[in-house]
Tab-separated table of C-alpha atoms and ligand atoms in Angstrom:
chain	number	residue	atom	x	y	z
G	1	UNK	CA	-24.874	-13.980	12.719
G	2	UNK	CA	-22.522	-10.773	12.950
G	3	UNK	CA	-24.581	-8.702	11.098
G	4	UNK	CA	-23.443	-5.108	11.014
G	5	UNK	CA	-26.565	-4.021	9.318
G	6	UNK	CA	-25.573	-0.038	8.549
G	7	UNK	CA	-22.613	-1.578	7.343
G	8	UNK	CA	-23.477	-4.034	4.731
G	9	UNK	CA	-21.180	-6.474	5.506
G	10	UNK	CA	-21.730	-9.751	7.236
G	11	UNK	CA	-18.709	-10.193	9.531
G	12	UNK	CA	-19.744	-13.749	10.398
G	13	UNK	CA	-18.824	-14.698	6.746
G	14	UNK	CA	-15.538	-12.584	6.209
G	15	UNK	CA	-14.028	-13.852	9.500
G	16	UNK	CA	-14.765	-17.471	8.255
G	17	UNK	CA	-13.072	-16.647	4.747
G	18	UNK	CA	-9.893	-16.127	6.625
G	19	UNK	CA	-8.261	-19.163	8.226
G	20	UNK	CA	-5.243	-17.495	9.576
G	21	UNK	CA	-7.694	-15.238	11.910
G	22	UNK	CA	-9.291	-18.527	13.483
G	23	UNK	CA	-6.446	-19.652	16.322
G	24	UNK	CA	-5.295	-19.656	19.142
G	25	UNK	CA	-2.095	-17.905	19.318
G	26	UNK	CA	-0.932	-19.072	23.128
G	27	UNK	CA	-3.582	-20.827	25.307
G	28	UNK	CA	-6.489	-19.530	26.058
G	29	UNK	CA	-5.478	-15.834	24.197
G	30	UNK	CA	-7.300	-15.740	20.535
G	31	UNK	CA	-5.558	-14.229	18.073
G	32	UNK	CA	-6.062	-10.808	17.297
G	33	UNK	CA	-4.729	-9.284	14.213
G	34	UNK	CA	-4.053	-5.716	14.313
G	35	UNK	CA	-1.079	-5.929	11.589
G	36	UNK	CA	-2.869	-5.519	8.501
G	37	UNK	CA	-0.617	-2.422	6.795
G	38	UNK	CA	2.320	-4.691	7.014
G	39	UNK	CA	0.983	-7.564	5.512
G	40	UNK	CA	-2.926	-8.463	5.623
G	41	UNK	CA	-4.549	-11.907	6.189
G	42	UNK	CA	-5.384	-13.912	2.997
G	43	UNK	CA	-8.811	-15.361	2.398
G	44	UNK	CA	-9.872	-18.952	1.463
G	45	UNK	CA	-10.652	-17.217	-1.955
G	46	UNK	CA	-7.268	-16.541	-3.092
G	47	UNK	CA	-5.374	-19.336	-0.897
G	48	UNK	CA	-7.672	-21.589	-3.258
G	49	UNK	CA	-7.024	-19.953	-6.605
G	50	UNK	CA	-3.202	-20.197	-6.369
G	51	UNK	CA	-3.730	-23.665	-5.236
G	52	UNK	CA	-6.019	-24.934	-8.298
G	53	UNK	CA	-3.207	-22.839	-10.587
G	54	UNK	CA	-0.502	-24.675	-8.956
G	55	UNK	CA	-2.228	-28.493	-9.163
G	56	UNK	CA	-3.814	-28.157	-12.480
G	57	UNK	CA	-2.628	-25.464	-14.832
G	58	UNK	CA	0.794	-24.086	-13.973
G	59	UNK	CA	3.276	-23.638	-16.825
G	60	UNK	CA	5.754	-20.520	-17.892
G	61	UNK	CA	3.276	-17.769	-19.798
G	62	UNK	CA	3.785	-16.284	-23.019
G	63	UNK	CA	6.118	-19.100	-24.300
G	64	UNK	CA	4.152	-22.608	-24.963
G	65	UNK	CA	1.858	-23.291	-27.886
G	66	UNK	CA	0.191	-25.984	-25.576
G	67	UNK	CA	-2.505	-26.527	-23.070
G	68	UNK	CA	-1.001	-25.607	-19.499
G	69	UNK	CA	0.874	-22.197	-20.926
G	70	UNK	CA	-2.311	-21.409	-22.660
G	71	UNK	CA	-4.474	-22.022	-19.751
G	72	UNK	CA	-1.406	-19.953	-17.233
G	73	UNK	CA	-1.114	-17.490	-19.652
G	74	UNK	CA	-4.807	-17.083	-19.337
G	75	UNK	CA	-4.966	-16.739	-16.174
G	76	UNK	CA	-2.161	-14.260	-15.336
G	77	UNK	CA	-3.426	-12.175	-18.258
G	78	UNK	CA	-7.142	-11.966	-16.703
G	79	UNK	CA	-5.724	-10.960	-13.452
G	80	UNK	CA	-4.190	-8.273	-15.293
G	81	UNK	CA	-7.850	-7.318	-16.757
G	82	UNK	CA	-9.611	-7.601	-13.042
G	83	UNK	CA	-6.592	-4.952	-11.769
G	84	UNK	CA	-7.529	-2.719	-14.561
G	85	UNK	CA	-10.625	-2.972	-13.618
G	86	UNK	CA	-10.346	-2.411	-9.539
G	87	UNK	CA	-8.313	0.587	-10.505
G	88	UNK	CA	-10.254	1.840	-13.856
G	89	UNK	CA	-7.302	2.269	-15.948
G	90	UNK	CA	-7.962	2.860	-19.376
G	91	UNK	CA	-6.227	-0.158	-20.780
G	92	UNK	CA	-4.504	-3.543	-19.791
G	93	UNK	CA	-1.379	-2.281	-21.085
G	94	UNK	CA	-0.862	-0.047	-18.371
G	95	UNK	CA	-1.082	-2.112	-15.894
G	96	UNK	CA	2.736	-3.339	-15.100
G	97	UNK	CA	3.158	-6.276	-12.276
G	98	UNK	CA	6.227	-5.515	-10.195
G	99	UNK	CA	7.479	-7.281	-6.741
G	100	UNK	CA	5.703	-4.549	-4.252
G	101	UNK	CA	5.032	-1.455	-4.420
G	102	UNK	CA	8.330	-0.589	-3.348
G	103	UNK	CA	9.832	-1.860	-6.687
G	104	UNK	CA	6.576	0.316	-8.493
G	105	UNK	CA	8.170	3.137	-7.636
G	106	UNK	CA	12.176	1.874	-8.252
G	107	UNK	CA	10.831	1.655	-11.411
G	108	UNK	CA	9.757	4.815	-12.330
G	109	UNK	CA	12.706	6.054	-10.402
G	110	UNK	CA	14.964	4.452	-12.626
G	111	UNK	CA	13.450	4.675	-15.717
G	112	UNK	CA	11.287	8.227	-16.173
G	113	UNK	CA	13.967	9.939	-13.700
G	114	UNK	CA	17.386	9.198	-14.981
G	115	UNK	CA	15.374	9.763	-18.724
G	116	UNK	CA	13.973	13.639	-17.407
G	117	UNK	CA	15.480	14.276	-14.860
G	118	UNK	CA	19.049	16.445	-14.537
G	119	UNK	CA	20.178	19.483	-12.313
G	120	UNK	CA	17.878	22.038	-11.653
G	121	UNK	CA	15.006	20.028	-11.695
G	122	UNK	CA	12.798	19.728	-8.703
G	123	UNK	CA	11.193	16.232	-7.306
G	124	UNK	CA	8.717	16.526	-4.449
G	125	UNK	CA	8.376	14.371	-1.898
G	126	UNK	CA	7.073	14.592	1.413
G	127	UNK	CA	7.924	14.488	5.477
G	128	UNK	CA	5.826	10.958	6.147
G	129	UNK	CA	6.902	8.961	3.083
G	130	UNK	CA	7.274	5.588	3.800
G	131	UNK	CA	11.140	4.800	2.708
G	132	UNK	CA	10.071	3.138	-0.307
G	133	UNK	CA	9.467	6.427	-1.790
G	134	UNK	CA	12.245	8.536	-0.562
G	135	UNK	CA	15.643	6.255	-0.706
G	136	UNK	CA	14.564	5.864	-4.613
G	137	UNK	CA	14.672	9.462	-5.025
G	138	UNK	CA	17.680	10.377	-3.063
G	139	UNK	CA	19.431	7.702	-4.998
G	140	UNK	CA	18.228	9.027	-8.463
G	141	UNK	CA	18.982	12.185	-7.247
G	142	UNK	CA	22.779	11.550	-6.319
G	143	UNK	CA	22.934	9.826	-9.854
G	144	UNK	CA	21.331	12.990	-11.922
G	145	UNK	CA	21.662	15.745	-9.932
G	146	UNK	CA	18.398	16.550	-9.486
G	147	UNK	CA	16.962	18.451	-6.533
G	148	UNK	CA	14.315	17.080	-3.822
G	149	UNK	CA	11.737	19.426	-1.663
G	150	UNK	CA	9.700	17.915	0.908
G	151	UNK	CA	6.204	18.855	2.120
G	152	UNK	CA	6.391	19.658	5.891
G	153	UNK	CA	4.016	17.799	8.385
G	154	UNK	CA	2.338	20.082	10.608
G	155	UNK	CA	1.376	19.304	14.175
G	156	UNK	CA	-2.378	17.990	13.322
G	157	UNK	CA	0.243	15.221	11.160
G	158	UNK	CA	-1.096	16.414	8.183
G	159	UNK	CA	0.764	17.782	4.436
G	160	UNK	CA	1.628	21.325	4.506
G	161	UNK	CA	-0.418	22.788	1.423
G	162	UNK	CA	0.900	26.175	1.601
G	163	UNK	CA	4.377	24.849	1.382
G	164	UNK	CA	3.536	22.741	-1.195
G	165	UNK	CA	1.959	25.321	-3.259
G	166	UNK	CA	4.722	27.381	-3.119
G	167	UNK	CA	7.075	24.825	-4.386
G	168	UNK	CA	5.272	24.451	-7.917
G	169	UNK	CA	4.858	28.009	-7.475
G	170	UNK	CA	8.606	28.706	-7.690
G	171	UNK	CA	10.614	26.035	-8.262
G	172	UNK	CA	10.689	23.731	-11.276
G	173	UNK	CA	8.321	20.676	-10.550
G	174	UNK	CA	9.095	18.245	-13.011
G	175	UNK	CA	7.009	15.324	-10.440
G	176	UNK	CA	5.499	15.068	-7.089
G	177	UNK	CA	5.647	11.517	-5.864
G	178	UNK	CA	3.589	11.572	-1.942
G	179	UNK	CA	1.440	8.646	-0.217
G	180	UNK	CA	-2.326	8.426	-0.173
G	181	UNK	CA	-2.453	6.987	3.074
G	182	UNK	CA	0.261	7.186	5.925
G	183	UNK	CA	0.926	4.226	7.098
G	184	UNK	CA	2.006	5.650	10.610
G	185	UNK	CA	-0.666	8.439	11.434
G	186	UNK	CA	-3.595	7.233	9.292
G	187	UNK	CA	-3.610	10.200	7.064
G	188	UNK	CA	-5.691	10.212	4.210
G	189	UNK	CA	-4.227	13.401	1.964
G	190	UNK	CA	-6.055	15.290	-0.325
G	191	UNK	CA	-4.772	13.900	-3.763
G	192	UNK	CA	-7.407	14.963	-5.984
G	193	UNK	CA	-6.640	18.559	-5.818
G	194	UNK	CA	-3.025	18.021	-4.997
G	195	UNK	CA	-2.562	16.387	-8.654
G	196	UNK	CA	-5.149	19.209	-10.056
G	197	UNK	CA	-2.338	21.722	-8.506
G	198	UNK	CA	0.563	19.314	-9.665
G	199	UNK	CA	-0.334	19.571	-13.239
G	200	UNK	CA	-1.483	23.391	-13.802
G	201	UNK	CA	2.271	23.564	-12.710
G	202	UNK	CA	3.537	20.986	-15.400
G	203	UNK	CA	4.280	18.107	-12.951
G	204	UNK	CA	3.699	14.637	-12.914
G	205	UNK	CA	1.952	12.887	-10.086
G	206	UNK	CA	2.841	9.406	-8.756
G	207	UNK	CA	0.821	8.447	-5.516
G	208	UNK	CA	2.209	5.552	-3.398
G	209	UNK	CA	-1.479	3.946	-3.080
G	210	UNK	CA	0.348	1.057	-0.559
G	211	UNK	CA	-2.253	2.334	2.138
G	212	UNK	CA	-4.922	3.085	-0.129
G	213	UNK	CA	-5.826	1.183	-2.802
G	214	UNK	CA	-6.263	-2.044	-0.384
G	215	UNK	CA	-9.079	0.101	2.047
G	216	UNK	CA	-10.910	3.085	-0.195
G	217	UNK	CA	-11.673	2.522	-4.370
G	218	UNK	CA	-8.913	4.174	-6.327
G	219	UNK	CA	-9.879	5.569	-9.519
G	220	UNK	CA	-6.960	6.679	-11.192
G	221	UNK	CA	-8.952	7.951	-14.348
G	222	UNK	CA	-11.392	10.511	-12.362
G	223	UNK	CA	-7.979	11.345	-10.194
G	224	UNK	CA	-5.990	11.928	-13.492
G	225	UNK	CA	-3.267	10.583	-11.583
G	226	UNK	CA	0.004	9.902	-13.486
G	227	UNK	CA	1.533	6.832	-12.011
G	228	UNK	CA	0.045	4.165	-8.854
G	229	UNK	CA	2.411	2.340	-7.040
G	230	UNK	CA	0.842	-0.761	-4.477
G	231	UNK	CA	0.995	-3.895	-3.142
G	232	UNK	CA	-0.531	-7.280	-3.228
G	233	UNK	CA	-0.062	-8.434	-0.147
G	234	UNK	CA	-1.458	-5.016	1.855
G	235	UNK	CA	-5.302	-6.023	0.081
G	236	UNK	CA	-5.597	-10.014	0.819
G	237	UNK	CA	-3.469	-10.783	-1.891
G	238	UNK	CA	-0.166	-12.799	-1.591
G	239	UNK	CA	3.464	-11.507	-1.360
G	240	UNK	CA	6.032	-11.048	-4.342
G	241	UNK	CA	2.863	-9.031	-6.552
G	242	UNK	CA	2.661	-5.488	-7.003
G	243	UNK	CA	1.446	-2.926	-9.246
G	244	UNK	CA	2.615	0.133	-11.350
G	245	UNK	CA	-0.537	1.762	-13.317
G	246	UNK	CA	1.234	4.435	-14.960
G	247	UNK	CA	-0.565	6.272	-18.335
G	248	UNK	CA	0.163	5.004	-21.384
G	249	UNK	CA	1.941	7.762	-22.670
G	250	UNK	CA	4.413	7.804	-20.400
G	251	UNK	CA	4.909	4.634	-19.811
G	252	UNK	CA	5.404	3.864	-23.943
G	253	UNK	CA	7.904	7.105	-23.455
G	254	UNK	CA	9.885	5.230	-20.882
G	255	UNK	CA	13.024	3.041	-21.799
G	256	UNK	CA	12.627	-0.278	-19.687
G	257	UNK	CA	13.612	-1.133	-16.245
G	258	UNK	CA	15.337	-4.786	-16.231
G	259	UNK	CA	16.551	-6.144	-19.547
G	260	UNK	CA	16.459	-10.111	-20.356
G	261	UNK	CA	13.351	-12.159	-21.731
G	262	UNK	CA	9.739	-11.243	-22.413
G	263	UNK	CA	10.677	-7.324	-22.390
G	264	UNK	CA	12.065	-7.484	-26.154
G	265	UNK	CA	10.948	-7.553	-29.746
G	266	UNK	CA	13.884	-8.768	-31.276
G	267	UNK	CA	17.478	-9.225	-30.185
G	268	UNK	CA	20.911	-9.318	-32.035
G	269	UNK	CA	24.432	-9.067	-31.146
G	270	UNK	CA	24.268	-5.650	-31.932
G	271	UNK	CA	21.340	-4.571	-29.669
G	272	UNK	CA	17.511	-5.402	-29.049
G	273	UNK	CA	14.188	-3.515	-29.102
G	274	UNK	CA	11.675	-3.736	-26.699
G	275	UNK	CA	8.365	-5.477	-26.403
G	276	UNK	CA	4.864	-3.615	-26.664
G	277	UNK	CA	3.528	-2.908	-23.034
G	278	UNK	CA	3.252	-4.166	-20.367
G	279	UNK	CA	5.438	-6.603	-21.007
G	280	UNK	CA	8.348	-3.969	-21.820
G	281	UNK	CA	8.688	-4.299	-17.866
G	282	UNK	CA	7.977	-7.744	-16.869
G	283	UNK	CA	11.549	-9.404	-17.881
G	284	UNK	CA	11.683	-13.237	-17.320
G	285	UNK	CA	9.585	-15.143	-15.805
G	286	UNK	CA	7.127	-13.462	-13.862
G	287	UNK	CA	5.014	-13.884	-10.528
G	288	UNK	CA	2.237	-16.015	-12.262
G	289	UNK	CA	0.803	-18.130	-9.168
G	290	UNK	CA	1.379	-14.464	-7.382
G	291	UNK	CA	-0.438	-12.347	-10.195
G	292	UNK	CA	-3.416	-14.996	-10.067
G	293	UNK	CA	-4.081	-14.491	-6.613
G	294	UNK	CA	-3.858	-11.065	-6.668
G	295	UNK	CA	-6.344	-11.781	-8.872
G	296	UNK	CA	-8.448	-13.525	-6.766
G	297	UNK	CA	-7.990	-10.581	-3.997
G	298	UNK	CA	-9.700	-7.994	-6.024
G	299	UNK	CA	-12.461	-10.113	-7.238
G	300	UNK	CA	-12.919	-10.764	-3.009
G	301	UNK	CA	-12.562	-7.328	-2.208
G	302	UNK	CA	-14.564	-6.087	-5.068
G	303	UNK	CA	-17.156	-8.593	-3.889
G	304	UNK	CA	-17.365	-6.679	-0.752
G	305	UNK	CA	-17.604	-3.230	-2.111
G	306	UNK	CA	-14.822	-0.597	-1.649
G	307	UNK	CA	-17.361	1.783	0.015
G	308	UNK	CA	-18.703	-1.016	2.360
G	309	UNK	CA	-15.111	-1.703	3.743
G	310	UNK	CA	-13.897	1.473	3.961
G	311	UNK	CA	-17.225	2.284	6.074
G	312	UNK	CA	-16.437	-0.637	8.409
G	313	UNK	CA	-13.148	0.727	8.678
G	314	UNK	CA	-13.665	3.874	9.718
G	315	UNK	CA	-16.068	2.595	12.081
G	316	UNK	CA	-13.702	-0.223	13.538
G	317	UNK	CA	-11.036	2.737	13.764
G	318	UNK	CA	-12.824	5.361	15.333
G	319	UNK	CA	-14.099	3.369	17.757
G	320	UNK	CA	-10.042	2.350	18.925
G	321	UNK	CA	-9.183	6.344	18.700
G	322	UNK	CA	-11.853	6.548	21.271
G	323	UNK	CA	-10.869	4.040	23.394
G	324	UNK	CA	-7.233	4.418	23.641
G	325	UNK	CA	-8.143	7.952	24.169
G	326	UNK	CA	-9.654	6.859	27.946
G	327	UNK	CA	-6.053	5.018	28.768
G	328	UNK	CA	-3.685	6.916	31.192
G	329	UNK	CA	-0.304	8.260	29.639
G	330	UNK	CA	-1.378	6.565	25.904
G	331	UNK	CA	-0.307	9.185	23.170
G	332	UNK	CA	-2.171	8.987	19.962
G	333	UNK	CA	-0.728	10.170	16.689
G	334	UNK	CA	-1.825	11.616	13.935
G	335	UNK	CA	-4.831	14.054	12.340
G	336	UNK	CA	-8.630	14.346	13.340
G	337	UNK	CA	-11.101	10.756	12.600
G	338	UNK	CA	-12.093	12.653	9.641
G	339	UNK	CA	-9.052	12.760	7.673
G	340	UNK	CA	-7.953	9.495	8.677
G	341	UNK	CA	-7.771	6.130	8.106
G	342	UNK	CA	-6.792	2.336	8.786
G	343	UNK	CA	-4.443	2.459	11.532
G	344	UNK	CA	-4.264	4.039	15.258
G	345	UNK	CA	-0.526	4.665	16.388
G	346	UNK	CA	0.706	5.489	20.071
G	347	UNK	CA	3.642	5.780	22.689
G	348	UNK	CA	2.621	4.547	26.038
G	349	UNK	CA	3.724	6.839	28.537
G	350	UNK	CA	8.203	6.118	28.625
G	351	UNK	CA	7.584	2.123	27.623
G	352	UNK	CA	9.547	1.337	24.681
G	353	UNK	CA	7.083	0.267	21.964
G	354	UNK	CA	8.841	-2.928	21.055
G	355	UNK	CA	8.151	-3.846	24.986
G	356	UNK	CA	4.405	-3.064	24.589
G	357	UNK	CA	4.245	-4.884	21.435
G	358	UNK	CA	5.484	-7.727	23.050
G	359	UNK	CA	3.450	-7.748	26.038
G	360	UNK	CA	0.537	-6.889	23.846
G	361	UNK	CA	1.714	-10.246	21.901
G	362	UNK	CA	1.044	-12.126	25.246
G	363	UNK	CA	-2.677	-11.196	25.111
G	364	UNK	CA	-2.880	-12.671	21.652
G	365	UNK	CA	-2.913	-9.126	20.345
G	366	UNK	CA	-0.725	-8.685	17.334
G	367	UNK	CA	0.817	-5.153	16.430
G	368	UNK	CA	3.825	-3.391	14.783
G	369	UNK	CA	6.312	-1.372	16.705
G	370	UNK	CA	9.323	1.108	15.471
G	371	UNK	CA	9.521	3.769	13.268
G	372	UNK	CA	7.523	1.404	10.331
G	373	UNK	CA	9.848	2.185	7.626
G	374	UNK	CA	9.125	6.432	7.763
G	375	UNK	CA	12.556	7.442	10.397
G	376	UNK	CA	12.043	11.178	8.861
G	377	UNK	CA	8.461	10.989	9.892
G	378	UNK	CA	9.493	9.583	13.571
G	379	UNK	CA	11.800	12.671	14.058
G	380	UNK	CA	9.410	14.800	13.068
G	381	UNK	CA	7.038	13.426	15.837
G	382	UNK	CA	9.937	13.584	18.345
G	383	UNK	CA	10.265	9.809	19.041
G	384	UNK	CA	12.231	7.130	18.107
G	385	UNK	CA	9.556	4.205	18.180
G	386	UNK	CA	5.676	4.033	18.238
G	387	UNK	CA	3.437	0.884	18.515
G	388	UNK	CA	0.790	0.754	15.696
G	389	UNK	CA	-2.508	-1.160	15.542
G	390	UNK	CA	-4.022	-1.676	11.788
G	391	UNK	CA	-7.138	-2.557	10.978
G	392	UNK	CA	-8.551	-4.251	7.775
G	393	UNK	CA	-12.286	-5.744	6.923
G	394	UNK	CA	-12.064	-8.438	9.228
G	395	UNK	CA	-11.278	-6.475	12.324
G	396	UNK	CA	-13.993	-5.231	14.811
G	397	UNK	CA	-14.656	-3.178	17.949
G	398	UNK	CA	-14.340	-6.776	19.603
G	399	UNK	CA	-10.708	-6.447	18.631
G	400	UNK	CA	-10.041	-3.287	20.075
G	401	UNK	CA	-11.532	-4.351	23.078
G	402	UNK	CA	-8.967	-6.953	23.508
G	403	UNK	CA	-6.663	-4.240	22.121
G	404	UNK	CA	-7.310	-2.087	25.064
G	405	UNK	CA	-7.769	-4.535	27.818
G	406	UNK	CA	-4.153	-5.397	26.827
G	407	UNK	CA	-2.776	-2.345	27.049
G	408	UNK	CA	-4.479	-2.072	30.533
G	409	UNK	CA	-2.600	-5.358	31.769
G	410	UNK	CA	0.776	-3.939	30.004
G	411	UNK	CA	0.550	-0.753	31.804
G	412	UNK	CA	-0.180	-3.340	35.256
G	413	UNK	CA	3.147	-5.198	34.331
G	414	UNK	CA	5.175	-1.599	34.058
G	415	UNK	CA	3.780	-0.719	37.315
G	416	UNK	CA	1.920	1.982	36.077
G	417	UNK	CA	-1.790	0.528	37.659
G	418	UNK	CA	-4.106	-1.006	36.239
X	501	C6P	N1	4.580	-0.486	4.815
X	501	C6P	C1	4.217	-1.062	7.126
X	501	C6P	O1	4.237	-1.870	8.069
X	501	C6P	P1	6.160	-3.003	0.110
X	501	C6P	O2	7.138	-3.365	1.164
X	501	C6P	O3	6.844	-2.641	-1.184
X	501	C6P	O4	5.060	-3.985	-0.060
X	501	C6P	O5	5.422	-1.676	0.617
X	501	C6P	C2	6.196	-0.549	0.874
X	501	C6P	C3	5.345	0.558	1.381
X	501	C6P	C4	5.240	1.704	0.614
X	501	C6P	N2	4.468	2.731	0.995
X	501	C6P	C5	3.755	2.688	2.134
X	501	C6P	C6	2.882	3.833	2.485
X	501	C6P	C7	3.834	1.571	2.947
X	501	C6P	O6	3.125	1.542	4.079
X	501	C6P	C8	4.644	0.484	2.576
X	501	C6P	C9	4.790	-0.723	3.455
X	501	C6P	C10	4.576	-1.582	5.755
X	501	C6P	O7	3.885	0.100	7.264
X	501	C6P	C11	5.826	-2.386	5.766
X	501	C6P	S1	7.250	-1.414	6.136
């Protein structure tokens, strides 16, 4: 057995939890998946919860007075309590299922922005957002007029804090919207005190948690953070599910997003009023197989322990920072092991990353190349393309091994030795 004693975690029995993981992905090359901020592998766990919803109990929520929409509405309802939960929000109402995390923060985009926000009024944003939380802004912002400021990146790829401080210093804040964790140069940023700062200045906070809530716990009470935006297929949960936690008071301030059925009181031909949260912004019929497996995912994860598998992380992805560090013309990007997380991103010396990615492929070794949805944060770094390897709880140093041995035999196949 895999034990990884100072680790707590028994590797033999996560790998086995994850089918996907256990093939062969050309002969003789195992795969190795090294993907996981795109989209992570599902485990056995949740593949078998949406499949006992779908056989046995499957039926629209909220709607029947019989058996099967009881026993659906049940279910999609407790998934909404084991969320709370995983996240500690105060209250079931504010947590609000959405597509992604990319629709999380639509949402508040659309709804809190075009209901505050006008000219002269400052949104904050940052240099490595993923494009999920800047086109939403620059959209609102050609719709109200409102202004947007960006944190710099410095060279050690991490947030600019004096810049930042001296935009809620002199400009008017009205919300500061930044990720938790880059998903290009592993960057964990210093929330906490960033939403401390955000709020002595009168702003609201939203954190794009895609990166973070599926590897480190995420309290959003102790961070006091405003809104949460993630995804359910980033933390072993299935695609179409996401999350918005936003605080209560806000979110009972906000009109809704999508108009139709389940988000209203009462309707007439002469206008409607809207449903009690959270169903204010879950029109028609939602994601319920989805929402139960995302379900599922945080009862596996929180099996695990959010402080076991972030350990194991940081362990899995220090140990590739030091090995790719020993390979001849491999860049690295990104800040210091300690302020990082989850994934290790590179150039290899002038190879275009989608050809190491596919060479890499060969090897069995799966990884993302291109400028992973953050082009801003790609000309910052002075390159069009990177290759990325992401880790999650079932990766280990085995992986990187392969990981590196790979990159050895691409560098062989650009002539560059071996
Ligand atoms: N990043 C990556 O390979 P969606 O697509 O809505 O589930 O997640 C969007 C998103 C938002 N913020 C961050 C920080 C992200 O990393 C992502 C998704 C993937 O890096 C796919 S582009």
């Amino acid at each position: 057995m895999t034990k990884n004693t100072h680790l707590q975690l028994d590797m033999t029995t996560i790998l086995a939890d994850f089918p996907a993981l256990d093939q062969e992905v050309h002969p003789g090359k195992r795969l190795v998946f090294l993907d996981s901020a795109a989209s992570s592998q599902k485990p056995r766990q949740v593949i078998d919860a949406m499949s006992a919803y779908l056989r046995h109990d499957h039926a629209n929520v909220h709607r029947g007075i019989h058996t099967l929409s009881e026993r659906a509405t049940a279910a999609y309802e407790g998934a909404r309590d084991k969320i709370r939960d995983f996240i500690h929000a105060r209250s079931r109402r504010e947590i609000i299922y959405t597509r992604n995390a990319t629709e999380a923060i639509n949402l508040v985009a659309a709804t809190w922005g075009r209901a505050n926000l006008g000219p002269g009024d400052v949104v904050v944003l940052s240099e490595m957002e993923h494009h999920s939380n800047l086109v939403p802004w620059q959209m609102l912002a050609e719709q109200v007029g409102c202004t947007l400021h960006y944190i710099p990146v410095t060279d050690t790829g991490e947030l600019d804090l004096d810049t930042y401080a001296a935009f809620l210093r002199d400009e008017p804040v009205k919300l500061v919207s930044v990720m938790h964790v880059s998903n290009v140069l592993g960057t964990v940023n210093p929330v906490a005190d960033m939403i401390r700062q955000a709020h002595e200045a009168g702003a609201l906070f939203l954190i794009d948690g895609a990166q973070s809530v599926p590897h480190l716990a995420v309290d959003v009470q102790a961070l006091d953070v405003d809104f949460l935006a993630f995804s359910g297929h980033k933390m072993a949960g299935p695609t179409g599910i996401g999350v918005l936690y936003g605080k209560r008071e806000l979110l009972d301030a906000m009109p809704p997003y999508m108009g139709g059925g389940e988000m209203i009181k009462r309707v007439t031909l002469d206008g409607s009023t809207w449903n009690d949260l959270p169903h204010k912004f879950e029109a028609g019929t939602p994601a319920i197989a989805e929402a139960v497996g995302l379900g599922a995912a945080v009862d596996y994860l929180g099996a695990l322990g959010m402080s076991n598998i972030l350990a194991h992380e940081q362990v899995v992805v220090n140990y590739a920072l030091d090995r790719l560090s020993e390979v001849p013309g491999l860049t690295l990007y990104g800040p210091s092991p300690d302020k990082r997380n989850g994934v290790a991103t590179f150039t290899l010396q002038d190879m275009h990353a989608h050809d190491v990615a596919q060479l890499l492929d060969v090897e069995g070794v799966a990884v993302r190349a291109g400028h992973h949805c953050a082009m801003p944060l790609h000309q910052r770094l002075g390159v069009a393309a990177t290759a990325r390897a992401s880790f999650y709880v079932y990766n280990t140093t085995a992986d990187v091994d392969v990981l590196v041995d790979a990159i050895f035999a691409a560098r062989k196949t650009f002539g560059f030795g071996g």
